[in-house]
Amino acid sequence: MGLLGKRLAADSTRRFRRGNWDIESLERRDCPAAAPFPGSTFNAVPTLSVSDVTVTEGDSGTATAKFSVRLSAASSSTVRVSYGTADSTATASGRDYQSTSGTIWFAPNEIVKVVSVSVIGDTTSEPDEYFGLRLSGAVGAMIFDGMGTCTIGNNDPPTVTPPQTTAPKPSPSPSPSPGRGFQITLTFASGVPTSVQTAARAAATRWEQVITGDLPDVPDGTTVVDDIVINVQMGLLGNSSTDGQYGTLANAGPTRLRPGLPGLPWKAECGIDPADGGSSAMVTILTHEFGHALGFPNGRQFQSYISGSTFTGPNAVREYKALKASATSVPMDNVQGHWDEATFGSELMTPMLNNGTQYLSRITVGAMQDAGYKVDYTKADKGYVPSALAA
């Protein structure tokens, strides 16, 4: 058994039971918040995403922005979700587009609906503008990518400015503002114990050490998000808030992604099983879960590197290859949500919590770079050796 002790066994109900009380399941394989992953075959709650769209505004009348709202899989029951437009640089009050809101209903086996928004034409030369379509209040599904962005392309010629006849007074060059680095903002639902809040802050700090590059701010109503907000609650995400002690410890995932590639999250949520809220490993548990909140494996660019049950991102593969020269990809578990447990054992982003150190290895740091983040490899945990390569 090596350093890991006994693995969890799965009983006939597919709920994990602890073998020797030394390993716990971080997420069940049928956990709704961990789905969907390419190639998965488990019975998961479907997720909802809304597309981005680009339209040319025109000089008069209206153009139509058509947002596709899509379920990850057909549901056997009715699904509904509310939607509403959200101002950004384009505003409804500024007559850039016509505000709209409503509710979408998916009948059983339907997977795509279209929301149309009218974009108002003008003859003003201006930069491209943006507004959003936000999903909320889903019933029968979980929201995965709930903010679609419409880019309104300007088609008006630039205004010609006559040349200056007198030189303007020189003004001092502005000093570049210092980089703020990567910031995780935490919010806590009511009832989250102080001990869990402290552990969450430690987990966020750990990722802020590894991910160093500032991301573009995202408007969110009357506030601006820099770089991601993670809401932490007591109670698992999905249909059941608890499965009892030593089952699913916690789960997490992004709820809003930035448009396009790399499609990094700017809002996420994390749920903790109240039965396991007193775990002495809470910092490790939340560091793992915040990895999921940051887009492992649900960032758009991260997803593009998943092939079967392997990850092919060049940076992660390079780091794995440094440990195993013959490696051409990084093994993942059979639902493509974690690194493969049998191969990587005590690595942080495997699905099981092991005794001893859970290593945030250079392989995971590389995967986060592949996902689109700027990272610092020197902040990876030292001394990690994959289980499959240990003597």
Short mmCIF file of C-alpha atoms in Angstrom, two decimals:
data_model
loop_
_atom_site.label_atom_id
_atom_site.label_comp_id
_atom_site.label_asym_id
_atom_site.label_seq_id
_atom_site.Cartn_x
_atom_site.Cartn_y
_atom_site.Cartn_z
CA MET A 1 0.00 0.00 0.00
CA GLY A 2 3.01 2.35 0.28
CA LEU A 3 2.52 5.66 2.07
CA LEU A 4 -1.15 5.99 1.22
CA GLY A 5 -2.75 3.30 3.31
CA LYS A 6 -5.96 1.70 2.11
CA ARG A 7 -8.03 3.22 -0.62
CA LEU A 8 -11.72 3.91 -0.33
CA ALA A 9 -13.94 1.04 -1.34
CA ALA A 10 -17.23 1.63 -3.15
CA ASP A 11 -20.26 -0.23 -1.90
CA SER A 12 -23.25 -1.27 -3.98
CA THR A 13 -24.92 2.13 -3.62
CA ARG A 14 -21.86 3.89 -5.12
CA ARG A 15 -21.40 5.90 -1.94
CA PHE A 16 -17.85 5.74 -0.73
CA ARG A 17 -17.08 4.24 2.63
CA ARG A 18 -13.75 4.76 4.33
CA GLY A 19 -11.41 1.82 4.29
CA ASN A 20 -9.12 2.52 7.25
CA TRP A 21 -10.37 6.00 8.22
CA ASP A 22 -7.31 7.55 6.62
CA ILE A 23 -8.67 8.71 3.25
CA GLU A 24 -11.79 10.70 2.50
CA SER A 25 -13.65 11.42 -0.71
CA LEU A 26 -13.34 15.07 -1.72
CA GLU A 27 -16.20 14.77 -4.20
CA ARG A 28 -18.43 11.86 -5.11
CA ARG A 29 -18.25 10.84 -8.74
CA ASP A 30 -21.98 11.55 -9.07
CA CYS A 31 -21.70 14.99 -7.48
CA PRO A 32 -23.71 17.50 -9.54
CA ALA A 33 -21.21 20.31 -8.97
CA ALA A 34 -18.45 18.28 -10.57
CA ALA A 35 -20.33 17.79 -13.84
CA PRO A 36 -20.31 17.90 -16.76
CA PHE A 37 -16.99 16.54 -17.94
CA PRO A 38 -16.31 15.24 -21.44
CA GLY A 39 -16.92 11.52 -21.69
CA SER A 40 -18.66 11.27 -18.33
CA THR A 41 -21.28 8.57 -17.98
CA PHE A 42 -22.62 9.23 -14.49
CA ASN A 43 -26.09 10.55 -13.77
CA ALA A 44 -25.50 14.26 -13.10
CA VAL A 45 -27.73 17.31 -12.85
CA PRO A 46 -27.48 19.13 -16.23
CA THR A 47 -25.82 22.53 -16.32
CA LEU A 48 -26.79 25.71 -18.16
CA SER A 49 -24.53 27.97 -20.22
CA VAL A 50 -25.20 31.06 -22.30
CA SER A 51 -23.19 31.95 -25.41
CA ASP A 52 -21.37 35.14 -26.35
CA VAL A 53 -22.50 36.98 -29.49
CA THR A 54 -21.25 39.76 -31.79
CA VAL A 55 -23.47 42.09 -33.85
CA THR A 56 -22.88 45.18 -35.99
CA GLU A 57 -25.03 48.03 -34.69
CA GLY A 58 -26.02 49.63 -38.03
CA ASP A 59 -26.89 53.28 -38.64
CA SER A 60 -30.62 53.09 -37.88
CA GLY A 61 -33.30 50.68 -36.78
CA THR A 62 -32.25 47.64 -34.80
CA ALA A 63 -30.07 44.57 -35.16
CA THR A 64 -30.73 41.37 -33.23
CA ALA A 65 -28.30 39.77 -30.80
CA LYS A 66 -29.22 36.09 -30.44
CA PHE A 67 -27.90 34.43 -27.27
CA SER A 68 -28.02 30.62 -27.19
CA VAL A 69 -28.90 29.18 -23.78
CA ARG A 70 -27.88 25.53 -23.70
CA LEU A 71 -28.29 22.57 -21.36
CA SER A 72 -25.28 20.28 -21.06
CA ALA A 73 -27.58 17.28 -21.48
CA ALA A 74 -31.25 16.67 -22.10
CA SER A 75 -33.36 16.43 -18.96
CA SER A 76 -36.26 14.06 -18.43
CA SER A 77 -38.13 16.81 -16.57
CA THR A 78 -38.88 20.48 -17.22
CA VAL A 79 -36.05 22.97 -16.60
CA ARG A 80 -36.53 26.70 -16.19
CA VAL A 81 -34.14 29.62 -15.77
CA SER A 82 -34.60 33.37 -15.57
CA TYR A 83 -32.59 35.82 -17.67
CA GLY A 84 -32.01 39.54 -17.87
CA THR A 85 -29.76 41.97 -19.70
CA ALA A 86 -26.95 43.71 -17.81
CA ASP A 87 -25.29 47.02 -18.71
CA SER A 88 -21.56 47.28 -19.29
CA THR A 89 -20.05 49.90 -21.62
CA ALA A 90 -23.29 49.63 -23.61
CA THR A 91 -26.34 50.72 -21.64
CA ALA A 92 -30.06 50.46 -22.14
CA SER A 93 -30.58 54.00 -20.84
CA GLY A 94 -28.04 55.26 -23.38
CA ARG A 95 -30.13 53.69 -26.16
CA ASP A 96 -27.45 51.18 -27.12
CA TYR A 97 -29.81 48.22 -26.76
CA GLN A 98 -33.30 47.38 -25.48
CA SER A 99 -33.37 45.90 -21.99
CA THR A 100 -35.17 42.59 -21.68
CA SER A 101 -35.83 39.90 -19.08
CA GLY A 102 -37.94 36.80 -18.70
CA THR A 103 -37.97 33.06 -18.07
CA ILE A 104 -36.92 30.23 -20.37
CA TRP A 105 -38.64 26.85 -20.12
CA PHE A 106 -36.97 23.71 -21.45
CA ALA A 107 -39.41 20.88 -22.10
CA PRO A 108 -38.09 17.35 -21.50
CA ASN A 109 -35.34 16.50 -24.03
CA GLU A 110 -34.93 20.12 -25.22
CA ILE A 111 -31.37 21.41 -24.92
CA VAL A 112 -31.18 24.82 -26.66
CA LYS A 113 -33.23 28.02 -26.43
CA VAL A 114 -32.52 31.42 -27.98
CA VAL A 115 -32.94 34.82 -26.30
CA SER A 116 -33.10 37.77 -28.73
CA VAL A 117 -32.08 41.29 -27.72
CA SER A 118 -32.51 44.33 -29.98
CA VAL A 119 -29.39 46.46 -30.56
CA ILE A 120 -30.15 50.07 -31.56
CA GLY A 121 -28.32 51.57 -34.54
CA ASP A 122 -26.78 55.06 -34.62
CA THR A 123 -24.36 57.16 -36.65
CA THR A 124 -22.01 58.02 -33.79
CA SER A 125 -18.39 56.96 -34.19
CA GLU A 126 -17.44 55.15 -30.99
CA PRO A 127 -15.46 52.15 -29.80
CA ASP A 128 -17.04 48.71 -29.74
CA GLU A 129 -19.40 48.39 -26.78
CA TYR A 130 -20.53 45.51 -24.60
CA PHE A 131 -23.53 44.36 -22.58
CA GLY A 132 -24.41 41.05 -20.96
CA LEU A 133 -27.20 38.52 -20.61
CA ARG A 134 -27.26 36.98 -17.13
CA LEU A 135 -28.93 33.71 -16.11
CA SER A 136 -30.34 33.24 -12.60
CA GLY A 137 -32.76 31.18 -10.55
CA ALA A 138 -32.40 27.87 -12.37
CA VAL A 139 -34.76 25.04 -11.40
CA GLY A 140 -33.91 21.50 -12.50
CA ALA A 141 -30.37 22.42 -13.57
CA MET A 142 -27.29 24.21 -12.27
CA ILE A 143 -25.90 27.37 -13.86
CA PHE A 144 -22.34 26.82 -15.10
CA ASP A 145 -21.58 29.75 -17.44
CA GLY A 146 -24.31 32.22 -16.59
CA MET A 147 -23.09 35.43 -18.24
CA GLY A 148 -23.10 35.88 -22.03
CA THR A 149 -21.43 38.94 -23.52
CA CYS A 150 -22.66 40.80 -26.60
CA THR A 151 -20.05 42.80 -28.50
CA ILE A 152 -21.63 45.65 -30.47
CA GLY A 153 -19.31 46.34 -33.40
CA ASN A 154 -19.12 49.97 -34.46
CA ASN A 155 -19.60 50.59 -38.21
CA ASP A 156 -19.37 54.39 -38.27
CA PRO A 157 -16.33 56.22 -39.71
CA PRO A 158 -14.10 58.01 -37.23
CA THR A 159 -14.61 61.73 -36.69
CA VAL A 160 -11.87 63.79 -38.37
CA THR A 161 -10.13 66.14 -35.94
CA PRO A 162 -8.39 69.18 -37.47
CA PRO A 163 -4.65 69.40 -36.74
CA GLN A 164 -3.57 71.56 -33.82
CA THR A 165 -1.97 74.87 -34.75
CA THR A 166 -0.30 75.34 -31.38
CA ALA A 167 1.56 72.77 -29.41
CA PRO A 168 -0.20 71.72 -26.23
CA LYS A 169 1.49 72.33 -22.91
CA PRO A 170 3.52 69.25 -21.99
CA SER A 171 2.16 67.29 -19.11
CA PRO A 172 4.12 64.84 -17.00
CA SER A 173 3.95 61.21 -18.10
CA PRO A 174 1.79 59.17 -15.77
CA SER A 175 3.63 56.65 -13.67
CA PRO A 176 2.54 53.09 -14.40
CA SER A 177 0.37 51.78 -11.61
CA PRO A 178 1.89 48.80 -9.85
CA GLY A 179 0.47 45.42 -10.75
CA ARG A 180 -2.03 44.26 -8.17
CA GLY A 181 -1.38 40.61 -8.79
CA PHE A 182 -4.06 37.94 -8.62
CA GLN A 183 -6.76 38.45 -6.00
CA ILE A 184 -9.37 36.07 -4.65
CA THR A 185 -12.27 37.74 -2.86
CA LEU A 186 -14.20 35.50 -0.48
CA THR A 187 -17.80 35.94 0.60
CA PHE A 188 -19.45 33.76 3.21
CA ALA A 189 -23.05 32.70 3.51
CA SER A 190 -24.65 32.93 6.93
CA GLY A 191 -23.67 30.20 9.34
CA VAL A 192 -20.11 29.58 8.11
CA PRO A 193 -18.01 29.02 11.28
CA THR A 194 -15.02 31.24 11.99
CA SER A 195 -12.72 28.22 11.73
CA VAL A 196 -13.92 27.51 8.18
CA GLN A 197 -13.58 31.18 7.21
CA THR A 198 -10.00 31.17 8.49
CA ALA A 199 -9.24 27.98 6.52
CA ALA A 200 -10.81 29.49 3.39
CA ARG A 201 -8.61 32.58 3.64
CA ALA A 202 -5.54 30.38 3.99
CA ALA A 203 -6.58 28.37 0.92
CA ALA A 204 -7.15 31.55 -1.09
CA THR A 205 -3.75 32.88 -0.07
CA ARG A 206 -2.11 29.65 -1.24
CA TRP A 207 -3.56 30.07 -4.72
CA GLU A 208 -2.64 33.77 -4.77
CA GLN A 209 0.97 32.66 -4.26
CA VAL A 210 0.81 30.31 -7.25
CA ILE A 211 -1.26 32.48 -9.63
CA THR A 212 0.38 35.88 -9.96
CA GLY A 213 -1.06 37.69 -12.97
CA ASP A 214 -3.86 40.23 -12.70
CA LEU A 215 -6.91 39.54 -14.90
CA PRO A 216 -9.24 42.06 -16.53
CA ASP A 217 -11.86 43.36 -14.12
CA VAL A 218 -15.46 42.29 -14.71
CA PRO A 219 -18.44 44.56 -13.98
CA ASP A 220 -21.02 42.90 -11.75
CA GLY A 221 -23.99 45.15 -11.20
CA THR A 222 -22.79 48.12 -9.15
CA THR A 223 -19.44 46.50 -8.32
CA VAL A 224 -16.36 45.34 -10.20
CA VAL A 225 -14.78 41.91 -9.69
CA ASP A 226 -10.98 41.69 -9.46
CA ASP A 227 -10.11 38.86 -10.16
CA ILE A 228 -12.58 36.27 -8.83
CA VAL A 229 -15.21 36.09 -6.09
CA ILE A 230 -15.79 32.73 -4.39
CA ASN A 231 -18.84 32.34 -2.17
CA VAL A 232 -18.46 29.74 0.59
CA GLN A 233 -21.48 28.08 2.20
CA MET A 234 -22.15 25.33 4.70
CA GLY A 235 -24.02 22.70 2.72
CA LEU A 236 -22.93 20.89 -0.42
CA LEU A 237 -23.80 22.39 -3.79
CA GLY A 238 -26.45 20.48 -5.67
CA ASN A 239 -29.50 18.57 -4.55
CA SER A 240 -28.30 17.38 -1.13
CA SER A 241 -26.57 19.58 1.44
CA THR A 242 -24.99 16.63 3.26
CA ASP A 243 -24.26 12.95 2.80
CA GLY A 244 -23.03 12.40 6.34
CA GLN A 245 -19.58 12.40 7.86
CA TYR A 246 -16.66 11.05 5.78
CA GLY A 247 -18.59 11.05 2.52
CA THR A 248 -18.30 14.05 0.23
CA LEU A 249 -16.34 16.65 2.17
CA ALA A 250 -16.96 19.61 -0.12
CA ASN A 251 -17.54 20.61 -3.73
CA ALA A 252 -16.98 23.73 -5.80
CA GLY A 253 -17.02 25.15 -9.29
CA PRO A 254 -17.22 28.34 -11.33
CA THR A 255 -20.58 29.97 -11.99
CA ARG A 256 -19.40 32.74 -14.34
CA LEU A 257 -16.65 32.60 -16.98
CA ARG A 258 -15.02 35.46 -18.85
CA PRO A 259 -16.04 35.51 -22.53
CA GLY A 260 -13.92 33.84 -25.18
CA LEU A 261 -10.59 32.19 -24.47
CA PRO A 262 -9.02 31.43 -22.10
CA GLY A 263 -12.46 31.69 -20.45
CA LEU A 264 -11.25 32.01 -16.88
CA PRO A 265 -13.80 32.20 -14.04
CA TRP A 266 -14.69 35.45 -12.31
CA LYS A 267 -17.33 34.07 -9.94
CA ALA A 268 -17.53 30.69 -8.21
CA GLU A 269 -19.09 28.90 -5.26
CA CYS A 270 -17.97 26.29 -2.77
CA GLY A 271 -20.11 24.11 -0.52
CA ILE A 272 -18.93 22.24 2.58
CA ASP A 273 -20.72 19.28 4.10
CA PRO A 274 -21.71 20.45 7.62
CA ALA A 275 -21.03 16.93 8.89
CA ASP A 276 -17.36 17.43 7.96
CA GLY A 277 -17.08 21.10 8.90
CA GLY A 278 -14.80 20.35 11.83
CA SER A 279 -12.22 18.44 9.78
CA SER A 280 -8.63 19.17 10.79
CA ALA A 281 -7.75 19.08 7.08
CA MET A 282 -10.06 21.98 6.16
CA VAL A 283 -7.27 24.13 4.68
CA THR A 284 -6.27 21.28 2.36
CA ILE A 285 -9.89 20.51 1.49
CA LEU A 286 -10.59 24.13 0.55
CA THR A 287 -7.31 24.54 -1.34
CA HIS A 288 -8.41 21.58 -3.47
CA GLU A 289 -11.92 22.97 -3.92
CA PHE A 290 -10.69 26.44 -4.81
CA GLY A 291 -8.64 24.78 -7.56
CA HIS A 292 -11.98 23.69 -9.03
CA ALA A 293 -13.43 27.17 -8.48
CA LEU A 294 -10.50 28.59 -10.47
CA GLY A 295 -11.33 26.42 -13.46
CA PHE A 296 -9.77 22.99 -12.92
CA PRO A 297 -11.19 21.44 -15.13
CA ASN A 298 -14.02 23.77 -16.24
CA GLY A 299 -12.18 26.76 -17.69
CA ARG A 300 -12.73 26.90 -21.45
CA GLN A 301 -9.04 26.70 -22.36
CA PHE A 302 -8.45 23.96 -19.77
CA GLN A 303 -11.26 21.96 -21.36
CA SER A 304 -9.65 22.30 -24.79
CA TYR A 305 -6.68 20.25 -23.57
CA ILE A 306 -8.73 17.29 -22.28
CA SER A 307 -8.54 14.30 -24.60
CA GLY A 308 -10.26 11.15 -23.38
CA SER A 309 -9.01 10.63 -19.83
CA THR A 310 -5.82 12.62 -20.33
CA PHE A 311 -4.74 16.25 -20.20
CA THR A 312 -2.49 17.46 -23.01
CA GLY A 313 -1.68 21.03 -21.97
CA PRO A 314 2.00 21.58 -22.87
CA ASN A 315 3.06 23.07 -19.54
CA ALA A 316 1.52 20.33 -17.39
CA VAL A 317 2.90 17.66 -19.75
CA ARG A 318 6.38 19.21 -19.55
CA GLU A 319 6.32 19.06 -15.75
CA TYR A 320 5.05 15.47 -15.72
CA LYS A 321 7.65 14.54 -18.32
CA ALA A 322 10.35 15.85 -15.98
CA LEU A 323 9.27 13.08 -13.58
CA LYS A 324 8.41 10.45 -16.19
CA ALA A 325 10.43 10.85 -19.38
CA SER A 326 8.07 8.77 -21.52
CA ALA A 327 4.98 10.87 -20.67
CA THR A 328 3.06 12.42 -23.55
CA SER A 329 -0.01 13.49 -21.53
CA VAL A 330 -1.15 13.70 -17.92
CA PRO A 331 -3.55 10.93 -16.74
CA MET A 332 -6.93 12.08 -15.41
CA ASP A 333 -9.68 10.14 -13.64
CA ASN A 334 -12.48 8.59 -15.65
CA VAL A 335 -14.75 11.64 -15.43
CA GLN A 336 -11.95 14.08 -16.30
CA GLY A 337 -12.39 16.09 -13.12
CA HIS A 338 -9.13 15.33 -11.30
CA TRP A 339 -5.70 13.87 -11.80
CA ASP A 340 -5.75 10.08 -11.73
CA GLU A 341 -5.65 8.86 -8.11
CA ALA A 342 -3.66 5.68 -8.77
CA THR A 343 -0.99 7.62 -10.66
CA PHE A 344 -0.68 10.73 -8.53
CA GLY A 345 -1.83 9.73 -5.01
CA SER A 346 -0.90 12.61 -2.72
CA GLU A 347 -1.19 15.36 -5.34
CA LEU A 348 -3.64 18.09 -4.33
CA MET A 349 -5.93 17.74 -7.35
CA THR A 350 -6.61 14.00 -7.09
CA PRO A 351 -10.13 13.03 -5.91
CA MET A 352 -9.13 11.58 -2.53
CA LEU A 353 -7.78 13.20 0.63
CA ASN A 354 -4.79 11.17 1.84
CA ASN A 355 -2.86 11.08 5.09
CA GLY A 356 0.11 13.44 5.18
CA THR A 357 0.92 16.21 2.73
CA GLN A 358 -1.27 16.90 -0.30
CA TYR A 359 1.19 18.42 -2.78
CA LEU A 360 0.29 21.34 -5.01
CA SER A 361 2.78 20.12 -7.58
CA ARG A 362 4.43 21.74 -10.57
CA ILE A 363 2.12 19.60 -12.72
CA THR A 364 -0.94 21.42 -11.36
CA VAL A 365 0.85 24.77 -11.62
CA GLY A 366 1.55 23.93 -15.26
CA ALA A 367 -2.09 23.02 -15.83
CA MET A 368 -3.14 26.39 -14.44
CA GLN A 369 -0.76 28.08 -16.87
CA ASP A 370 -2.30 26.00 -19.65
CA ALA A 371 -5.71 27.21 -18.45
CA GLY A 372 -4.58 30.79 -19.08
CA TYR A 373 -3.18 32.03 -15.77
CA LYS A 374 0.23 33.62 -15.18
CA VAL A 375 1.89 31.42 -12.55
CA ASP A 376 4.97 31.13 -10.34
CA TYR A 377 6.47 27.63 -10.44
CA THR A 378 8.71 28.35 -7.46
CA LYS A 379 5.60 28.33 -5.25
CA ALA A 380 4.81 24.68 -6.02
CA ASP A 381 5.31 22.27 -3.12
CA LYS A 382 8.75 20.70 -3.14
CA GLY A 383 9.52 16.99 -3.00
CA TYR A 384 6.48 15.59 -4.79
CA VAL A 385 6.82 12.17 -6.44
CA PRO A 386 3.78 10.58 -8.14
CA SER A 387 2.61 7.38 -6.44
CA ALA A 388 3.13 5.36 -9.61
CA LEU A 389 6.81 6.39 -9.68
CA ALA A 390 7.54 6.00 -5.96
CA ALA A 391 9.93 3.20 -5.06
#
